[in-house]
C-alpha positions as CSV (number, residue, x, y, z in Angstrom):
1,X,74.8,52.9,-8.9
2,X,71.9,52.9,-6.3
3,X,71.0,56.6,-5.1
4,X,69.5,55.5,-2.2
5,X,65.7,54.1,-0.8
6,X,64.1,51.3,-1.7
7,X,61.8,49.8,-4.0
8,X,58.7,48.2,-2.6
9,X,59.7,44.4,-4.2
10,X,63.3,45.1,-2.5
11,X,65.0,41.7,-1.5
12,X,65.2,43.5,1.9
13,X,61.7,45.3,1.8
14,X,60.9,43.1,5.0
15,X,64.3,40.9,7.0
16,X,64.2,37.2,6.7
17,X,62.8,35.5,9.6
18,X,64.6,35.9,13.0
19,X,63.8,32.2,13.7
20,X,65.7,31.0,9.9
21,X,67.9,27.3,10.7
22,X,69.9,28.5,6.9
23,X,72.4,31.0,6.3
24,X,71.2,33.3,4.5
25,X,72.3,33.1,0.6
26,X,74.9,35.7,-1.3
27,X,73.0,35.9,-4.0
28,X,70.3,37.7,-2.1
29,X,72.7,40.6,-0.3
30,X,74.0,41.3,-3.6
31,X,70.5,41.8,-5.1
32,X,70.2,43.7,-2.1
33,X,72.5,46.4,-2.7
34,X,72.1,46.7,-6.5
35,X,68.5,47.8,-6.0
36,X,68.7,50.2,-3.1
37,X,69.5,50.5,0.3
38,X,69.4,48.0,2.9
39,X,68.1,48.5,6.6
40,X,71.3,48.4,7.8
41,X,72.7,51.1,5.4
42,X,72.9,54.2,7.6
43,X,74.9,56.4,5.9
44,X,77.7,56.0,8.1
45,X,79.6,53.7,10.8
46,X,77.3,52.3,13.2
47,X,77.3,54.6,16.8
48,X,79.0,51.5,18.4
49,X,81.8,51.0,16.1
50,X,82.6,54.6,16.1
51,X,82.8,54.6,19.8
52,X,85.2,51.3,19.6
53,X,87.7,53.5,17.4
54,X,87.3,56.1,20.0
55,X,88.2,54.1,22.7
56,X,91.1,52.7,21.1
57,X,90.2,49.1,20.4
58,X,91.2,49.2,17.2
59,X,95.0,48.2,15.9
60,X,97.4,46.9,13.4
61,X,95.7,45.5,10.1
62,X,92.0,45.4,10.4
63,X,89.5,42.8,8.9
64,X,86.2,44.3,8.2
65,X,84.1,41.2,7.9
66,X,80.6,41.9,6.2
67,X,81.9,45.2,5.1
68,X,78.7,46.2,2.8
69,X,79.1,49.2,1.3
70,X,82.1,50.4,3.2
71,X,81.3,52.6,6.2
72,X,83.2,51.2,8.9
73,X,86.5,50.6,6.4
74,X,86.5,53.9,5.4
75,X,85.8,55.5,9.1
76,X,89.0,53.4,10.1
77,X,91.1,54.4,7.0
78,X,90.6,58.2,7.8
79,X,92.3,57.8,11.1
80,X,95.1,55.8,9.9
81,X,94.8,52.3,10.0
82,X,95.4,49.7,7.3
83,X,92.0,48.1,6.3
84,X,90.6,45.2,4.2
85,X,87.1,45.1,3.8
86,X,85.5,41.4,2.7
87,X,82.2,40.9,0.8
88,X,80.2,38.1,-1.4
89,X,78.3,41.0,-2.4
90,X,79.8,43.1,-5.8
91,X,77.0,45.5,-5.9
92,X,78.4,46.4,-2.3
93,X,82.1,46.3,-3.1
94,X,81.3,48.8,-5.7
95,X,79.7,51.1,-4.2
96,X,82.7,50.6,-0.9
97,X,85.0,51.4,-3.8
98,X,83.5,54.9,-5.2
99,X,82.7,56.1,-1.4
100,X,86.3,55.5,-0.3
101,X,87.8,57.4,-3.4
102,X,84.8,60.1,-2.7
103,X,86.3,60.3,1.1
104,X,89.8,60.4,0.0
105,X,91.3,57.5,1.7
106,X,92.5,53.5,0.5
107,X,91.1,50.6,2.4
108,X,91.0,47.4,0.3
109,X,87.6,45.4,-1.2
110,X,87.6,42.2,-1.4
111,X,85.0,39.6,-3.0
112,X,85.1,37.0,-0.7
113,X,83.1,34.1,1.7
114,X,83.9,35.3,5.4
115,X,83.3,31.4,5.9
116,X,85.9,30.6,3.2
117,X,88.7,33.2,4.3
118,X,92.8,32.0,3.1
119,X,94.2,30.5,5.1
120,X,96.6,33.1,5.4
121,X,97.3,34.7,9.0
122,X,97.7,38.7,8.7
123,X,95.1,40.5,10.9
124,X,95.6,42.1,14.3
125,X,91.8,43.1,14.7
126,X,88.4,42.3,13.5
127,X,85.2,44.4,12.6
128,X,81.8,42.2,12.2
129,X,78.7,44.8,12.6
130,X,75.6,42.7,11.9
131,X,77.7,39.4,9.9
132,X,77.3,37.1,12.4
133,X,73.6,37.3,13.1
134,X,73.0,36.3,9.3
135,X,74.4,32.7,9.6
136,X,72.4,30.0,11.0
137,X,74.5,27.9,14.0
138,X,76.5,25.6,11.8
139,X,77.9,28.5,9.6
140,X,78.2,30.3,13.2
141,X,81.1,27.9,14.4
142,X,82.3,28.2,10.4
143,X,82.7,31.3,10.6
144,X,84.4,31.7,14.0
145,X,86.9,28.7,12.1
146,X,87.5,31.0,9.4
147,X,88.3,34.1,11.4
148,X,90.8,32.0,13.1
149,X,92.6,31.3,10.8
150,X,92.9,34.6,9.4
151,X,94.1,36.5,12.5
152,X,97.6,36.7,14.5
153,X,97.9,35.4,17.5
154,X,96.6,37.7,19.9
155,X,94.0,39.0,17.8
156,X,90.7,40.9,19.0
157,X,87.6,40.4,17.0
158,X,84.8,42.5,17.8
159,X,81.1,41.4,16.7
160,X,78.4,43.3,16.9
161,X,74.9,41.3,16.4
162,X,70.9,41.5,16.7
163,X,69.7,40.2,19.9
164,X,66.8,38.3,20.4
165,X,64.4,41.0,21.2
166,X,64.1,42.4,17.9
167,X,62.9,39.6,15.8
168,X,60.7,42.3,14.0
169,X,63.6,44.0,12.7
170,X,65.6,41.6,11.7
171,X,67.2,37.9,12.3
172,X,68.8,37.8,16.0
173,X,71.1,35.7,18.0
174,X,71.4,34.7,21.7
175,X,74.2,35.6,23.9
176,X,74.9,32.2,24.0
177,X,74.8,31.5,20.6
178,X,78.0,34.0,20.3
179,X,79.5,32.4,23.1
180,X,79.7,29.0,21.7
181,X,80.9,29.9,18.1
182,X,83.3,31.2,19.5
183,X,84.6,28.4,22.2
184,X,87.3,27.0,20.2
185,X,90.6,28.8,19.7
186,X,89.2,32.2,21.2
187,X,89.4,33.5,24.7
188,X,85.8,35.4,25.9
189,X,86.3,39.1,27.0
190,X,82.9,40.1,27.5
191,X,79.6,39.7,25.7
192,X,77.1,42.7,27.0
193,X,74.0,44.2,25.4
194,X,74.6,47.0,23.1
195,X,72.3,48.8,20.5
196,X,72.6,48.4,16.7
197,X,71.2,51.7,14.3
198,X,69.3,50.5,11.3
199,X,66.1,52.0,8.9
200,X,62.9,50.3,9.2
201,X,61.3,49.8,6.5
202,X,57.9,48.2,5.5
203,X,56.2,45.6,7.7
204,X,58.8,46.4,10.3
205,X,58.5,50.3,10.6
206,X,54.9,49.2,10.8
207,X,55.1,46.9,13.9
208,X,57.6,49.0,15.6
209,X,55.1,52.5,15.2
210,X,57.7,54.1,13.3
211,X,57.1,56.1,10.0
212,X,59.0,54.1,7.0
213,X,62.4,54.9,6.4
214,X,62.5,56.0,10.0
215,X,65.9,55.7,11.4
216,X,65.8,53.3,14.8
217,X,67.9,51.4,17.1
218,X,67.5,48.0,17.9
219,X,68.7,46.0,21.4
220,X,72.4,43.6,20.3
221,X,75.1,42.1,21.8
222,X,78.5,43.6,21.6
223,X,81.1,40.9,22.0
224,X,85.1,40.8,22.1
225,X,87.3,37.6,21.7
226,X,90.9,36.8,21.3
227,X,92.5,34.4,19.4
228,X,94.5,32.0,21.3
């Protein structure tokens, strides 16, 4: 199991363009976490998600979508709630697995497409930090299908992605790129600019006038729908 840092021919040593028409392939997360730590790899929930369990937006059964290497699962099985976190990536899952037993608590890995979910309705609430941004548009609408399907009626998702300003760091989205995956089936709440933690690493830290492996934060969108 990875200890940490990254190699200088790391899948990740530098973000796929910001600009990219493709989704960006399985195959490559998963190299990804087998050889080191990603840039979104903090070492634990993202500052905005943490702040959502706070606030109480968080209920029922919970779908972490993208769930990496487990940190917002696991922050949301310690207070109580029933979690399932969903992955193409192994090399994540298993490392999800050891930090949950290391934490004490039981939220459930998956391997699974968050474009392919069952069709198979059982979530109250949704968790996507940083999933979305990685699709290009068609696999956007996909996406927001497949979450659909997956949730209760009445169901919040929550989806926390790069905005455009940061196509240094990492691939972005518009505001109204969100907005329009999400138009059929789901009912807007809000979509407002929020901040997104990450490391830079490489060409990146360089650009940004950061030291690598600095720890930074990035301009996102924060966005809440409901299933109709």
């Amino acid at each position: 199991m990875p200890t940490g840092g990254r190699p200088a021919g790391h899948p990740f040593r530098t973000w796929p363009r910001s600009d990219m028409e493709r989704t960006i392939p399985p195959e490559q997360f998963d190299r990804g976490y087998a050889e080191g730590d990603p840039p979104w790899v903090i070492g634990e929930p993202q500052p905005v998600v943490a702040e959502l369990a706070r606030s109480g937006a968080f209920g029922g059964t919970i779908l972490d979508a993208g769930c990496g290497t487990g940190e917002h699962a696991i922050h949301l099985a310690l207070l109580g709630y029933e979690v399932v976190g969903v992955d193409t990536a192994a090399n994540a899952l298993e490392r999800a697995r050891a930090k949950a037993a290391e934490a004490g608590c039981t939220p459930r890995f998956e391997l699974a497409n968050a474009l392919e979910l069952p069709p198979e309705p059982r979530f109250d609430t949704v968790v996507d930090s940083a999933l979305f941004h990685v699709f290009g548009p068609a696999d956007q609408r996909r996406y927001a299908r497949s979450l659909h399907r997956v949730c209760l009626p009445g169901a919040v998702a929550h989806v926390l992605a790069l905005g455009e300003a940061n196509a240094e760091f990492g691939p972005s989205v518009r505001q109204d790129e969100i907005r329009d995956a999400f138009a059929d089936g789901w009912d807007v709440d809000y979509v407002q600019p929020s901040r997104y933690a990450g490391i830079a690493y490489g060409e990146p830290a360089r650009v940004m006038g950061v030291r690598d492996g600095d720890r930074i934060e990035v301009p996102a969108w924060l966005a809440r729908f409901r299933k109709r």
